[in-house]
Coordinates of N, CA and C in Angstrom, one line a residue:
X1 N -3.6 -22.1 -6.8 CA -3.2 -21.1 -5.8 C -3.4 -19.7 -6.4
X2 N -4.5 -19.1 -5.8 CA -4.7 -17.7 -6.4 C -3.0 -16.3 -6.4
X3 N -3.0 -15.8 -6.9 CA -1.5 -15.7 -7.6 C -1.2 -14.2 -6.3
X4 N -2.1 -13.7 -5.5 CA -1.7 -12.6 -4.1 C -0.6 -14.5 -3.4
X5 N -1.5 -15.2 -3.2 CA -0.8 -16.3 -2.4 C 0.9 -17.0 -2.9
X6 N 0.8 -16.7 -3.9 CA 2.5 -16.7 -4.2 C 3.9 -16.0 -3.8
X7 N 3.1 -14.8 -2.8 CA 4.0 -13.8 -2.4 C 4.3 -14.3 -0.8
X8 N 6.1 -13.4 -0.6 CA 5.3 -13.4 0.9 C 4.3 -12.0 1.8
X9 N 3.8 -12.9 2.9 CA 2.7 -12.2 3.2 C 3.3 -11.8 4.5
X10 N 2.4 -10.6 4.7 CA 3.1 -9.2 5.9 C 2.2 -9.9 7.0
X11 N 3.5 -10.0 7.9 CA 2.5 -10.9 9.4 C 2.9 -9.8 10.3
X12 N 3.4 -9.0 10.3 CA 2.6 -7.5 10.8 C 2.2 -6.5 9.4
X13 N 1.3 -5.7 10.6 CA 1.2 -4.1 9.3 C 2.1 -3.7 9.1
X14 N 3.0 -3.3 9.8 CA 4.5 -2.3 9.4 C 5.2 -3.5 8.1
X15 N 5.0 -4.8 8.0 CA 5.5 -5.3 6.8 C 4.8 -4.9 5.8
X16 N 3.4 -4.9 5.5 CA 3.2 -4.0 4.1 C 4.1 -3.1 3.1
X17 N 4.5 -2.1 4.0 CA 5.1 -0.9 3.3 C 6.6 -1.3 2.6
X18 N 7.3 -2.3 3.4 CA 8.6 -2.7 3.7 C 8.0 -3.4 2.0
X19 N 7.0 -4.6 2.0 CA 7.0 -5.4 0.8 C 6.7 -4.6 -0.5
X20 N 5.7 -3.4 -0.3 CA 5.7 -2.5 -1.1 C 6.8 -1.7 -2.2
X21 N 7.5 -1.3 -1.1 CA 8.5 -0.8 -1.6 C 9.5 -1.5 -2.4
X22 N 10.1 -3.0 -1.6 CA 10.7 -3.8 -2.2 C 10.0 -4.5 -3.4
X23 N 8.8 -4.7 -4.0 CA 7.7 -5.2 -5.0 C 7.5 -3.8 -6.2
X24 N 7.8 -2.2 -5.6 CA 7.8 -1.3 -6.7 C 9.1 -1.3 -7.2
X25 N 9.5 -1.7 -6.7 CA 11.1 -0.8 -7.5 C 11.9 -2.2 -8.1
X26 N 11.3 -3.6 -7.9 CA 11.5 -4.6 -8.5 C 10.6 -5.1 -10.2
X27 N 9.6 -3.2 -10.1 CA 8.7 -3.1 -10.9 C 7.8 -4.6 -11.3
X28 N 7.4 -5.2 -10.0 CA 6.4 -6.4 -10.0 C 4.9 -5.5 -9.7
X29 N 4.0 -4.9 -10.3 CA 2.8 -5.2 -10.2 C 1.8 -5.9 -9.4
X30 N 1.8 -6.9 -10.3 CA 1.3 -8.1 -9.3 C 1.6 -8.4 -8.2
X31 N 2.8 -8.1 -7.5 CA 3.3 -8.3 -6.4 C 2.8 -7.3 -5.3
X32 N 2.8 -6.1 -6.4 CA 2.2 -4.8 -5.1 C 0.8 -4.9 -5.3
X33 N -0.2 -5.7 -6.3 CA -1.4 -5.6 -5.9 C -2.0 -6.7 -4.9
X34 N -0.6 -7.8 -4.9 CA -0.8 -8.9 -4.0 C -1.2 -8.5 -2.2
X35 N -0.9 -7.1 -2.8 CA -0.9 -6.7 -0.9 C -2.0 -6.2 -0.5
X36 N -2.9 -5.7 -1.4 CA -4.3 -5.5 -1.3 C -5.3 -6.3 -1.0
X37 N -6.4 -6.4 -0.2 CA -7.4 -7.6 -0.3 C -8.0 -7.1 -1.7
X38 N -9.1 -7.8 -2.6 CA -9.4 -8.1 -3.7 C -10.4 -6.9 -3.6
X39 N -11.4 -6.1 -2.3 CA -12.4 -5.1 -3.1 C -11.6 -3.6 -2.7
X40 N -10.2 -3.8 -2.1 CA -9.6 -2.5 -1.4 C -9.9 -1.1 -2.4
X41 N -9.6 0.0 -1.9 CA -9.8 1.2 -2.3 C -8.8 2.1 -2.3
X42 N -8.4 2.6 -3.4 CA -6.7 3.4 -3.3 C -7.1 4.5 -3.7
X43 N -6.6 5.8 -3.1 CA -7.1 7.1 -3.4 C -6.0 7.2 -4.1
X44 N -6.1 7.0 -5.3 CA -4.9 7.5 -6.4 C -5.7 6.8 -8.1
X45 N -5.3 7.5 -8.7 CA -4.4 8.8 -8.8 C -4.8 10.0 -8.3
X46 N -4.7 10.9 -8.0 CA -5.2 12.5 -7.3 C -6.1 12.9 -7.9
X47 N -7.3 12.8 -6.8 CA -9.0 13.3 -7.2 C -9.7 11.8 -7.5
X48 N -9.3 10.8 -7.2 CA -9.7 9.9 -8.4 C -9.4 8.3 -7.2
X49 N -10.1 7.5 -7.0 CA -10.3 6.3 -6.4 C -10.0 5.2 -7.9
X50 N -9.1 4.5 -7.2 CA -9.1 2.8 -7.9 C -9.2 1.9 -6.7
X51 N -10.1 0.9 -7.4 CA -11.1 0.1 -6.5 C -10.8 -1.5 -7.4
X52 N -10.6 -2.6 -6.2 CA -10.4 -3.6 -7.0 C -8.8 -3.7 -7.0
X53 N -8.6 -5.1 -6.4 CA -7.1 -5.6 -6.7 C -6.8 -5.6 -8.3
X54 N -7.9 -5.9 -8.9 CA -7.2 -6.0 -10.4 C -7.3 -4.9 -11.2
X55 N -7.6 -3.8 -10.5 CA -7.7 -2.5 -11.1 C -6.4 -1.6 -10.5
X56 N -6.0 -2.3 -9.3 CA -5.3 -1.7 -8.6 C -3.7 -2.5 -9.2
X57 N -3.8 -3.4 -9.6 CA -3.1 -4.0 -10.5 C -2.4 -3.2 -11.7
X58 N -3.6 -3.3 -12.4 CA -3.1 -2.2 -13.7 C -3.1 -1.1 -13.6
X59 N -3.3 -0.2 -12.5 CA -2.9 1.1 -12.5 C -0.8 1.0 -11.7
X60 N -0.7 0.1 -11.2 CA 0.4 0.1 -11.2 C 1.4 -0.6 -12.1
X61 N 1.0 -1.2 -12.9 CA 1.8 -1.7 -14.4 C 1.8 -0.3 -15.1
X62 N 0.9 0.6 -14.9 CA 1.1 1.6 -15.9 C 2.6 3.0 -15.1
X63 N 2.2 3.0 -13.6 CA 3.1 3.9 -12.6 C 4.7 2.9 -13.0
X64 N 4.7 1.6 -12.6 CA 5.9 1.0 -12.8 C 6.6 1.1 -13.5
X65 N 6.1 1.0 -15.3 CA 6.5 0.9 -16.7 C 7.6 2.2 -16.5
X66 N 7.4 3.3 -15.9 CA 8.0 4.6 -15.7 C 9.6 4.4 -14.9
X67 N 9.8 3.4 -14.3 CA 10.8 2.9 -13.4 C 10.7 3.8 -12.1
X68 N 10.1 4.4 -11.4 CA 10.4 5.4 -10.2 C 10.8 4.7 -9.3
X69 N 11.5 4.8 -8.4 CA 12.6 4.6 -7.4 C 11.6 4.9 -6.1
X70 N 11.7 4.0 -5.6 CA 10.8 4.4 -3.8 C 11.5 4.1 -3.0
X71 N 11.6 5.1 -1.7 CA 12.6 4.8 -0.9 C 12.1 4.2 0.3
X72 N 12.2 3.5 1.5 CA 11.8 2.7 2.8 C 11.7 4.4 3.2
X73 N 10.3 4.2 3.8 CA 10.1 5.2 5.0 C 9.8 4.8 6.4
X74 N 10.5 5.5 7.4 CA 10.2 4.8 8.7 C 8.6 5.0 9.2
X75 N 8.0 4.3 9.8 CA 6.8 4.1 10.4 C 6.6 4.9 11.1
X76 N 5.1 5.4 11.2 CA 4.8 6.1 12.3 C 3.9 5.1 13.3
X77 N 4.1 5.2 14.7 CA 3.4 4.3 15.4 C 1.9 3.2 14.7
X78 N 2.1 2.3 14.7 CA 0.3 1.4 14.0 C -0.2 1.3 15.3
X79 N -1.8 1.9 14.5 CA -2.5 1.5 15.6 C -2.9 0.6 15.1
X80 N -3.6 -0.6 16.2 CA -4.6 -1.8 16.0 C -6.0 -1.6 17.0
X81 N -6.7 -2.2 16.3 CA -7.8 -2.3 17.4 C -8.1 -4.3 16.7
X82 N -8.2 -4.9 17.2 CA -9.1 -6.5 16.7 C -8.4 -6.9 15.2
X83 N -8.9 -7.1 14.3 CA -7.9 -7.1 13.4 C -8.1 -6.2 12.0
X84 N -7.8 -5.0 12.6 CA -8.3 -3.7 12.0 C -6.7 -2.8 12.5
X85 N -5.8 -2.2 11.5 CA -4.9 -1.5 11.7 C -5.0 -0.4 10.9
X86 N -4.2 0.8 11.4 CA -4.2 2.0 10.6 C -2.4 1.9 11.0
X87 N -1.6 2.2 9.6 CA -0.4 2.4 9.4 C -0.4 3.5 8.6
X88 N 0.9 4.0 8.9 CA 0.8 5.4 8.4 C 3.1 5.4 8.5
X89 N 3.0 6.6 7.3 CA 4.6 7.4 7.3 C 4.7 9.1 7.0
X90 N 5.2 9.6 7.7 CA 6.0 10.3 6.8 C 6.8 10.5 5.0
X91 N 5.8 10.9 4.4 CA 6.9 10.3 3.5 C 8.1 11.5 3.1
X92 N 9.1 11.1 2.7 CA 10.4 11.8 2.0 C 10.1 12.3 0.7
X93 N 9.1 12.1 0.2 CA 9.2 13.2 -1.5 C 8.1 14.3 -1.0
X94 N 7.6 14.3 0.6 CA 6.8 15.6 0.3 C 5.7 15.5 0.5
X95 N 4.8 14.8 -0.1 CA 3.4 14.3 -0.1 C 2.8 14.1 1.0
X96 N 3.1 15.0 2.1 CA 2.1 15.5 3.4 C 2.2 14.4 4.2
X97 N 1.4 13.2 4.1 CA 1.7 11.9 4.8 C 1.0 10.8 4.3
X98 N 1.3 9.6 4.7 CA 0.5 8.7 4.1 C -0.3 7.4 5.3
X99 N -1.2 7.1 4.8 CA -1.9 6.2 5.7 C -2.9 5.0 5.1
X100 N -2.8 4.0 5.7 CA -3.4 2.7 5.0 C -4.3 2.1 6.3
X101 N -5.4 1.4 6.3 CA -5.9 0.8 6.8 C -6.1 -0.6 6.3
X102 N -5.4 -1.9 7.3 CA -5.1 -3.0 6.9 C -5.9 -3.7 7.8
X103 N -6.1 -5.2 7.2 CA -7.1 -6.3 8.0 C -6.0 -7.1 7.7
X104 N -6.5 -7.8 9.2 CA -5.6 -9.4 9.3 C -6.4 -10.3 8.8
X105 N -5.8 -10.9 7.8 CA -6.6 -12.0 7.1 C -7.0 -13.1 7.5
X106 N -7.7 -14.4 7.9 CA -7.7 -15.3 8.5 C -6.7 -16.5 8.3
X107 N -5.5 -16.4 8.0 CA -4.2 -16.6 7.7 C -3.1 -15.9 8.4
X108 N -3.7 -15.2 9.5 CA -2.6 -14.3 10.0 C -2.0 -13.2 9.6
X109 N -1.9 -13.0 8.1 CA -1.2 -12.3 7.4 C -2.2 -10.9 7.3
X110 N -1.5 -9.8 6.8 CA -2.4 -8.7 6.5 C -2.2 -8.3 5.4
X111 N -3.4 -7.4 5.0 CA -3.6 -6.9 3.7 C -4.6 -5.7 3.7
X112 N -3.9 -4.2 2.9 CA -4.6 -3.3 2.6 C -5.9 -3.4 2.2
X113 N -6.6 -2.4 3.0 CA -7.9 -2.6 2.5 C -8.7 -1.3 2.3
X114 N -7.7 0.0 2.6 CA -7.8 1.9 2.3 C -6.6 2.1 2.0
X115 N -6.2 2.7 1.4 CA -5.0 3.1 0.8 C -4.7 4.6 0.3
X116 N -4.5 5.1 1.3 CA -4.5 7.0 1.1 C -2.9 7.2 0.6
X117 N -2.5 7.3 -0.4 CA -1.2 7.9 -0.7 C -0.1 8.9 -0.3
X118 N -1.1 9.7 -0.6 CA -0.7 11.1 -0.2 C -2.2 11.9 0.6
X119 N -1.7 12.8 1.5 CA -2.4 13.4 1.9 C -1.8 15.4 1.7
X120 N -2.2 15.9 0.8 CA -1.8 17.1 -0.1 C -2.5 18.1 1.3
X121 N -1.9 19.3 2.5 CA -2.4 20.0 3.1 C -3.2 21.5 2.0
X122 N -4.4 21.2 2.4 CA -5.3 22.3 1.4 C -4.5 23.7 1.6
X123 N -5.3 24.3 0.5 CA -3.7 26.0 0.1 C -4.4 26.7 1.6
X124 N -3.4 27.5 1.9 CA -4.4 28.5 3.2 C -5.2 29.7 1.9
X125 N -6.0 29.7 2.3 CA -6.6 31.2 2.0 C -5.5 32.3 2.5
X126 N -6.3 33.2 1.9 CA -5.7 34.5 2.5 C -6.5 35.0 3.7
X127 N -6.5 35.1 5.0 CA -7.2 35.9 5.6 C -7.1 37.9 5.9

């Protein structure tokens, strides 16, 4: 049994974030890369794409090892279109907002497949 399948799996999109959160601060890794499909794309760290569940893997064995504390954010409305969702929050430390684009697997379940973290609003100029 490939080792994403050991978890439980988000049978909506708004469960992602909920398993997320609960899988970081249990500092499991493998748990939070289990939520990715295997070629997903995470805009993190800032400036910089990780590509690959098992890249996306070890960049979070390295954020975890740190212990950071993540708190549940409430959802902002998901859209769906077929089995294509865009989930998105507000988040509470600041970081402008966040949004994920998730596919339903042929298992019902879903899994990240864009993964925007943070969205940082550009500086104003001065006009």
């Amino acid at each position: 049994m490939p080792e994403h399948e050991k978890y439980e799996r988000a049978m909506r999109p708004e469960d992602i974030t909920r398993l997320f959160v609960e899988r970081s601060n249990a500092g499991d890794a493998a748990g939070v890369a289990a939520l990715y499909e295997e070629g997903a794309v995470m805009a993190y760290p800032p400036g910089a794409q990780t590509v690959g569940r098992q890249a996306i893997r070890a960049l979070w064995e390295k954020v975890l090892a740190h212990r950071p504390r993540f708190e549940q954010e409430q959802p902002l409305p998901t859209l769906i279109s077929g089995d294509i969702a865009l989930t998105s929050t507000p988040p509470v430390d600041g970081a402008g907002a966040r949004a994920q684009v998730v596919r339903r697997q042929p298992d019902g379940s879903w899994l990240r497949l864009l993964d925007q973290p943070e969205f940082v609003p550009p500086a104003r100029g001065l006009a």
